[in-house]
XYZ file of C-alpha atoms in Angstrom:
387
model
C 11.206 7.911 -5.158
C 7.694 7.908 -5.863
C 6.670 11.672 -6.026
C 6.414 11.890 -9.466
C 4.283 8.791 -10.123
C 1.806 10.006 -7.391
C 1.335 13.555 -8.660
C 0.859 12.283 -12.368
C -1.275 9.234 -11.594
C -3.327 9.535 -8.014
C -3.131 13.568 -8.209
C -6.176 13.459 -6.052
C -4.652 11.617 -3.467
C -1.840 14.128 -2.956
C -4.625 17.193 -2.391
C -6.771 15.112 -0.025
C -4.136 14.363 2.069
C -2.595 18.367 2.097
C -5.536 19.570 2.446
C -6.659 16.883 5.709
C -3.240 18.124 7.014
C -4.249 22.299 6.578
C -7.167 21.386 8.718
C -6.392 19.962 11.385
C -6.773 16.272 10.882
C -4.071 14.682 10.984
C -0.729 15.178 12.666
C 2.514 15.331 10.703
C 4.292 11.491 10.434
C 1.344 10.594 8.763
C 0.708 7.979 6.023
C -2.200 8.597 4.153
C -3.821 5.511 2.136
C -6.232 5.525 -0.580
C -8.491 2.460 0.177
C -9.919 2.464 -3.264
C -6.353 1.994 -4.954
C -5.741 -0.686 -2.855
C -8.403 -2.209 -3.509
C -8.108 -1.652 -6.886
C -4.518 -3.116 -7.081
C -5.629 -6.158 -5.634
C -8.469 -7.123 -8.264
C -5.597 -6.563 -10.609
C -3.334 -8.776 -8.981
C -5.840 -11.399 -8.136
C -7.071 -11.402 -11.873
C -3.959 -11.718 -13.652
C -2.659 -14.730 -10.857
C -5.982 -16.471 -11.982
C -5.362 -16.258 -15.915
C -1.844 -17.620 -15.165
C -2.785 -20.618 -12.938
C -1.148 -18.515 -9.998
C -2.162 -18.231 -6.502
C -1.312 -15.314 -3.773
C -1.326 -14.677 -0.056
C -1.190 -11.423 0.472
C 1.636 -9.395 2.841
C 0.500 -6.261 4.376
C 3.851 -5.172 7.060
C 4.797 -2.449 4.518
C 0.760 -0.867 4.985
C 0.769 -0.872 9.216
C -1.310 -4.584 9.388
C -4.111 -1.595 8.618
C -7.271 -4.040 9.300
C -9.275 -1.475 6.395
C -6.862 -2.503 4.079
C -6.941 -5.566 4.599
C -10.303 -6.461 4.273
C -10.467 -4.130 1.227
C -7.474 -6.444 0.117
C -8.682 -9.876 1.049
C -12.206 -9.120 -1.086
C -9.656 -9.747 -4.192
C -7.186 -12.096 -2.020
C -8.719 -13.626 0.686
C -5.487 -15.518 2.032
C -2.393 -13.794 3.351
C 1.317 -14.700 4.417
C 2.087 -13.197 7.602
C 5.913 -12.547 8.308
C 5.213 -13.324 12.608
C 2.797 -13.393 14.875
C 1.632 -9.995 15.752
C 0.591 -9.439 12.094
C -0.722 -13.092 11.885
C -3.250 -11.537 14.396
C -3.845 -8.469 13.055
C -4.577 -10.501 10.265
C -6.517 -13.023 11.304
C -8.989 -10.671 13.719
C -9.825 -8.574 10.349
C -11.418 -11.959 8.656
C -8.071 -12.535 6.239
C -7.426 -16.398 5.509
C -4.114 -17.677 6.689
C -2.375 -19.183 3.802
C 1.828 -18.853 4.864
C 2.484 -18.624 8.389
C 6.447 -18.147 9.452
C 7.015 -16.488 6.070
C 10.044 -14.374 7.132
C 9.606 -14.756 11.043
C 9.672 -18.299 12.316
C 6.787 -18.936 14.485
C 7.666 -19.066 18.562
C 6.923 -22.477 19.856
C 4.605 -20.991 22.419
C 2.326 -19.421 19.814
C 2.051 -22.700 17.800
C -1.207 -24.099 19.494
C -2.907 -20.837 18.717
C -2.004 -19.966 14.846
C -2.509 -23.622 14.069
C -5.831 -24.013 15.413
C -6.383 -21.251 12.450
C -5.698 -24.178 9.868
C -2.996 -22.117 8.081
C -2.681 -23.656 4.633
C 1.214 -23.534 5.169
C 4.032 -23.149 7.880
C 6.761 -22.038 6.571
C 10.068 -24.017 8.876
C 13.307 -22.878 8.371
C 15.135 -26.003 10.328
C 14.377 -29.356 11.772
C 13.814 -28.090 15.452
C 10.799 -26.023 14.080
C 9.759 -28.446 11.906
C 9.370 -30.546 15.333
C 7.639 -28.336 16.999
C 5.252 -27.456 14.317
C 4.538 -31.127 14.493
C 4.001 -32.056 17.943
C 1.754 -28.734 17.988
C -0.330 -29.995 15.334
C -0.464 -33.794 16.776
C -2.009 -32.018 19.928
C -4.821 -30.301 18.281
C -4.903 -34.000 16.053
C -4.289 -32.388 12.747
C -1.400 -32.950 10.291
C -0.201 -29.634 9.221
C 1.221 -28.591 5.814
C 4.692 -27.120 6.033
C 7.071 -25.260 3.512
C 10.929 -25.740 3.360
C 12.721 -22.558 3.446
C 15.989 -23.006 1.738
C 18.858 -21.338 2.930
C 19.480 -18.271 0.400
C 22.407 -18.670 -2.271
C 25.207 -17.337 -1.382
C 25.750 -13.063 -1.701
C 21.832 -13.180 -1.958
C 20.307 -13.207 1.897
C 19.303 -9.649 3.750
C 21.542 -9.362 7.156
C 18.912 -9.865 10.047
C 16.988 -12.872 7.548
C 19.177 -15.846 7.476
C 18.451 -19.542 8.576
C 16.898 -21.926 5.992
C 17.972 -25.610 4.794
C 20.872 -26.043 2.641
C 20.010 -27.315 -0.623
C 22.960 -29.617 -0.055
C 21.177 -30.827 3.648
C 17.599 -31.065 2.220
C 17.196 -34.797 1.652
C 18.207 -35.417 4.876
C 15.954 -33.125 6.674
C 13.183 -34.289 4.733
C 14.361 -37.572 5.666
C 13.170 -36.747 9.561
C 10.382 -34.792 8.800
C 8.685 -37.593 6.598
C 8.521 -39.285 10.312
C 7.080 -36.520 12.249
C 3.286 -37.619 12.663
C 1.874 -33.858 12.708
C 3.266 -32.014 8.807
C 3.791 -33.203 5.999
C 6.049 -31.469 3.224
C 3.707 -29.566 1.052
C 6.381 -27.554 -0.982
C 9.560 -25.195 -0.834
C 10.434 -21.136 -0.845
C 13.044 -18.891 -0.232
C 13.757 -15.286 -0.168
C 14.045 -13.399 -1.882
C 13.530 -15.475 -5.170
C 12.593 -12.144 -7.628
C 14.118 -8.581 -7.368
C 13.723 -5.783 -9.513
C 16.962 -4.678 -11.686
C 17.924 -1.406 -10.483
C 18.412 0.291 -13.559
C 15.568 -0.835 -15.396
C 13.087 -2.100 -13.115
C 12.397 -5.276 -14.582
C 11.748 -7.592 -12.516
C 14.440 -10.813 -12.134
C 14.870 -13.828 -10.759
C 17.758 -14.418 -8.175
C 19.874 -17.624 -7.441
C 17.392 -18.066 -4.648
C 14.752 -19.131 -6.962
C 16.545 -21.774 -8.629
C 17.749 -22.799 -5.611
C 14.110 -23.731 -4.589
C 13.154 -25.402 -8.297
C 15.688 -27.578 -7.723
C 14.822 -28.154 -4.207
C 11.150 -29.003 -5.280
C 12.934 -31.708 -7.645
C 14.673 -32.951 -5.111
C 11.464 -33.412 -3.062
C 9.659 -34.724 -6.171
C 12.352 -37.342 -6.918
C 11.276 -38.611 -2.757
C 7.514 -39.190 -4.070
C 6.401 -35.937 -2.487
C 3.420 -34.647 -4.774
C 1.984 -31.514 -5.621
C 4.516 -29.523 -4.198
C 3.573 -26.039 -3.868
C 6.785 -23.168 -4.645
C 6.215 -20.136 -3.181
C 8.061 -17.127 -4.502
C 8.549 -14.057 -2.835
C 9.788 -10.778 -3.326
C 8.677 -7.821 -5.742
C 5.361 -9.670 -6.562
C 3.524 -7.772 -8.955
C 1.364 -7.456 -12.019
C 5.075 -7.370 -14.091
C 6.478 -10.278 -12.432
C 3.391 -12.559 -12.158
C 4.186 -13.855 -15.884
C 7.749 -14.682 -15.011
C 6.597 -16.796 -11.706
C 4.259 -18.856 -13.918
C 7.283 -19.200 -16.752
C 9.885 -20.565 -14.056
C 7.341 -23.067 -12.260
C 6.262 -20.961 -9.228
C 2.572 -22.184 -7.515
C 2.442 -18.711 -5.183
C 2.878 -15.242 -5.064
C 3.306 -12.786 -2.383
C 2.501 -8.945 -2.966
C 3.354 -6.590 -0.555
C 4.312 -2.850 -2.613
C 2.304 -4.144 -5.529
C -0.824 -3.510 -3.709
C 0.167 0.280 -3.157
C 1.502 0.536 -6.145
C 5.230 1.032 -4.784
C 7.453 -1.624 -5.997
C 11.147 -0.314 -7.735
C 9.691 -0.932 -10.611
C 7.280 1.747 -9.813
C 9.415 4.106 -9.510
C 11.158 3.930 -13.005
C 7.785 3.147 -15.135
C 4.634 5.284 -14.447
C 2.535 3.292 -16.725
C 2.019 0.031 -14.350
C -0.958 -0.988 -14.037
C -1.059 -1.088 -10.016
C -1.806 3.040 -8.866
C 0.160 4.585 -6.026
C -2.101 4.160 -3.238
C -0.169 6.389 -0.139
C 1.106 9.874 0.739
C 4.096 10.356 3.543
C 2.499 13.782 4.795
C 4.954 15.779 7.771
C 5.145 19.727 8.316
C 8.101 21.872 8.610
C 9.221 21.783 12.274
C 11.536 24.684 11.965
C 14.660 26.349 9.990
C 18.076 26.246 10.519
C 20.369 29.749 10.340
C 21.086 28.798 6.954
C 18.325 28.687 5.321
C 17.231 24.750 5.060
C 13.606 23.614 6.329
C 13.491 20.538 8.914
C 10.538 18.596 8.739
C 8.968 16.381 11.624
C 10.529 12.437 11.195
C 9.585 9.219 12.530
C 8.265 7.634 9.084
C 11.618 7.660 6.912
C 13.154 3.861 6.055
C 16.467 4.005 5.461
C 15.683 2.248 2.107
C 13.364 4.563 1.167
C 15.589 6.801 -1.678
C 14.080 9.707 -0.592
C 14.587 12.604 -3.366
C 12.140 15.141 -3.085
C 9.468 16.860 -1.131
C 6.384 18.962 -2.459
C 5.428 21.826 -0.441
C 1.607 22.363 -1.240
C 1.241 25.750 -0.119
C 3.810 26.905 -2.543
C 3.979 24.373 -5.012
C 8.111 24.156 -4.037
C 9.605 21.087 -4.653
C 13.185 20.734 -2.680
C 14.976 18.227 -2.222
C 15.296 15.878 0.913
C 19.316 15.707 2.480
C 20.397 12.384 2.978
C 20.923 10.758 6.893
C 22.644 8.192 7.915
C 20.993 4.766 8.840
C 21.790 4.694 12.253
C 20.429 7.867 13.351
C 16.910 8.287 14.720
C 15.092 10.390 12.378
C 13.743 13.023 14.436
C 14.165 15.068 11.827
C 14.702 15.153 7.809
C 16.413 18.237 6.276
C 15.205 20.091 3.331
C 17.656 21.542 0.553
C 17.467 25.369 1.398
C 14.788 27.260 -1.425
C 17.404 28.433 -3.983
C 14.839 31.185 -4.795
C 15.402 32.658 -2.020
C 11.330 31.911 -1.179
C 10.572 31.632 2.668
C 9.014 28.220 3.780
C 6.745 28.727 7.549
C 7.220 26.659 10.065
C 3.873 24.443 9.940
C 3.642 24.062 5.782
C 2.526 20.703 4.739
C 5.013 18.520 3.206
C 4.501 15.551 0.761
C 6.541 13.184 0.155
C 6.186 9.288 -1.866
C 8.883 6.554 -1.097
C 9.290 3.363 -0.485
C 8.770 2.150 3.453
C 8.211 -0.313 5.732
C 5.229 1.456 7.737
C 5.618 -1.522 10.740
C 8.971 -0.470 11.741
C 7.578 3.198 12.362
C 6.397 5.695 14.799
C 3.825 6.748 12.185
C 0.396 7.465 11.932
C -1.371 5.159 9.305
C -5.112 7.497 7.894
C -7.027 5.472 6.063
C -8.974 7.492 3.122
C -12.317 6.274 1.137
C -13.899 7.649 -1.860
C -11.083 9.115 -4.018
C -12.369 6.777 -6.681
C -15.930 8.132 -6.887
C -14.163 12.288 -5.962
C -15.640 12.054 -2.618
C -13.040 11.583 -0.393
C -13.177 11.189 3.360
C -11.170 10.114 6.062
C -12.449 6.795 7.815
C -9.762 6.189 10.164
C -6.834 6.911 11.902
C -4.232 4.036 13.061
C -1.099 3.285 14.561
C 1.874 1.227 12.916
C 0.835 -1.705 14.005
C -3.197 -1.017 12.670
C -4.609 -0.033 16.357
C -7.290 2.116 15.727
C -6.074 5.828 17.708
């Protein structure tokens, strides 16, 4: 999906990582990120939100909750939104901010006492049982906490595996009960995913989620709640930061924009975010007729996968599709048409769109590309334990 943008704009990011691969370095499943373009992508991102009036937290599941990356990110945007937990954390132990806690995940009632004690500037609650809890959790540490209404998506709109929110047609009266709870106080609204990216064209759009949460924010105003903050979510990016600021959004929340990876990405190689990572595997062996297998364990089944670049030979073939419900073990390789042999061991590159958290990959963390001194400063787990 990517592959094309990364060899014609990060060119040297591609060679570092073959060439840590030929020696040694790092195993195949690896994800190799260039700190600088992160780094870089987040000055943009933080300088264009400030020239609109815009603020960010920051998401980093889709880099491994790398704690390099995020401090290289939180230089630009020092406040994040953490979708549970674990990545709260991650996040929190690398010297990140906590802006939006319980952004996708609500927060377990047992870990309340210790993310609130961070002073989060939000909680995001998705019902009136968490809003509870959130609020006798904050009346025992004798704060009042800030809290965000998640709306329940419009119709046609939520993922499978991400619903829950307030009705917009239930909203007055669970702001109704929270107004009494002693420990939050409504601070604001968001849903998910308010913006997506059109998949012909790229552009980012907003959904019915988003107006779904303007007129939830109304509907909040019209109680005497003030300064309500709207959080908008989804395909947050130099492109789209215009559009929140248009429609009445307070926040953003990059994720792919800070590697450069958003759909939009993929169909318009002159955004100003860089790609910023490099899936790097080897060939694990050949089947009888011809087509390559390559070591697995990084592939998303969102990823659109379309091609692979085989360094050694400068082959591009292109990746077979697999079902969603396998385990990828393995990802097949079109069979050279040339009638070329490809060795069991080459290096193979390939750019799309992932999820790193959800895999059994290596995350390398690379320095210096900026400068043409690159060097590997790290290797990490999924979940940004240093290996």
């Amino acid at each position: 999906m990517f592959l094309d943008s990364l060899l014609a704009r990060n060119p040297g990011l591609a060679d570092t990582a073959a060439d840590l691969h030929r020696r040694g370095e790092i195993p195949p499943d690896t994800y190799v990120m260039d700190l600088d373009a992160v780094a870089e992508n987040a000055a943009l991102l933080a300088g264009e939100a400030e020239r609109l009036g815009l603020s960010l937290w920051f998401v980093v599941k889709q880099l491994g909750r790398n704690p390099e990356l995020i401090r290289a990110v939180s230089r630009a945007i020092p406040s994040f939104a953490a979708i549970d937990p674990a990545e709260a954390r991650t996040l929190h132990a690398a010297g990140a901010r906590a802006g939006n806690l319980g952004h996708l995940v609500q927060i377990p009632h047992r870990a309340l006492p210790e993310v609130l004690g961070w002073r989060p500037e939000a909680v995001t609650v998705f019902d009136r049982a968490n809003a509870r809890a959130v609020s006798a959790a904050a009346e025992r540490l004798g704060l009042v906490q800030d809290v965000l209404v998640r709306l329940e998506g419009a119709d046609g709109s939520v993922y499978p595996g991400q619903e829950g929110g307030v009705p917009l047609y239930a909203l007055d009266a669970f702001a109704a009960e929270a107004e009494r709870l002693p420990g939050i106080r409504i601070a604001g609204v968001t849903a998910f995913p308010c913006v997506l990216c059109d998949p012909k064209t790229g552009a980012p759009v907003p959904t019915p989620s988003f107006d779904l949460a303007l007129k939830a924010r109304e509907l909040l105003a019209a109680r005497g709640h003030q300064h309500l903050k709207l959080s908008a979510p989804s395909a947050t990016s130099m492109a789209s930061l215009p559009l929140l600021a248009r429609l009445g959004a307070t926040h953003g929340e990059p994720g792919h924009a800070l590697t450069g990876t958003t759909p939009l990405h993929a169909l318009d190689a002159d955004q100003p975010e860089r790609p910023a990572y490099v899936y790097v595997t080897e060939v694990a062996h050949t089947l009888a007729d011809g087509r390559p297998a390559v070591f697995g364990g990084g592939f998303y089944p969102r990823a659109r996968i379309t091609s692979a670049l085989l360094p050694r030979t400068g082959r591009r073939l292109s990746v077979q599709g697999a079902p969603a419900e396998n385990i990828d073990y393995y990802r097949l390789l079109a069979a050279p048409g040339d009638g070329g042999r490809v060795q069991v061991g080459d290096t193979a590159l390939l750019a799309f769109r992932t999820q790193i958290f959800v895999t059994r990959s290596t995350v390398a963390v690379v320095a210096g590309l900026s400068s043409g001194k690159p060097r590997l400063t790290g290797l990490y787990d999924a979940h940004g334990r240093a290996l």
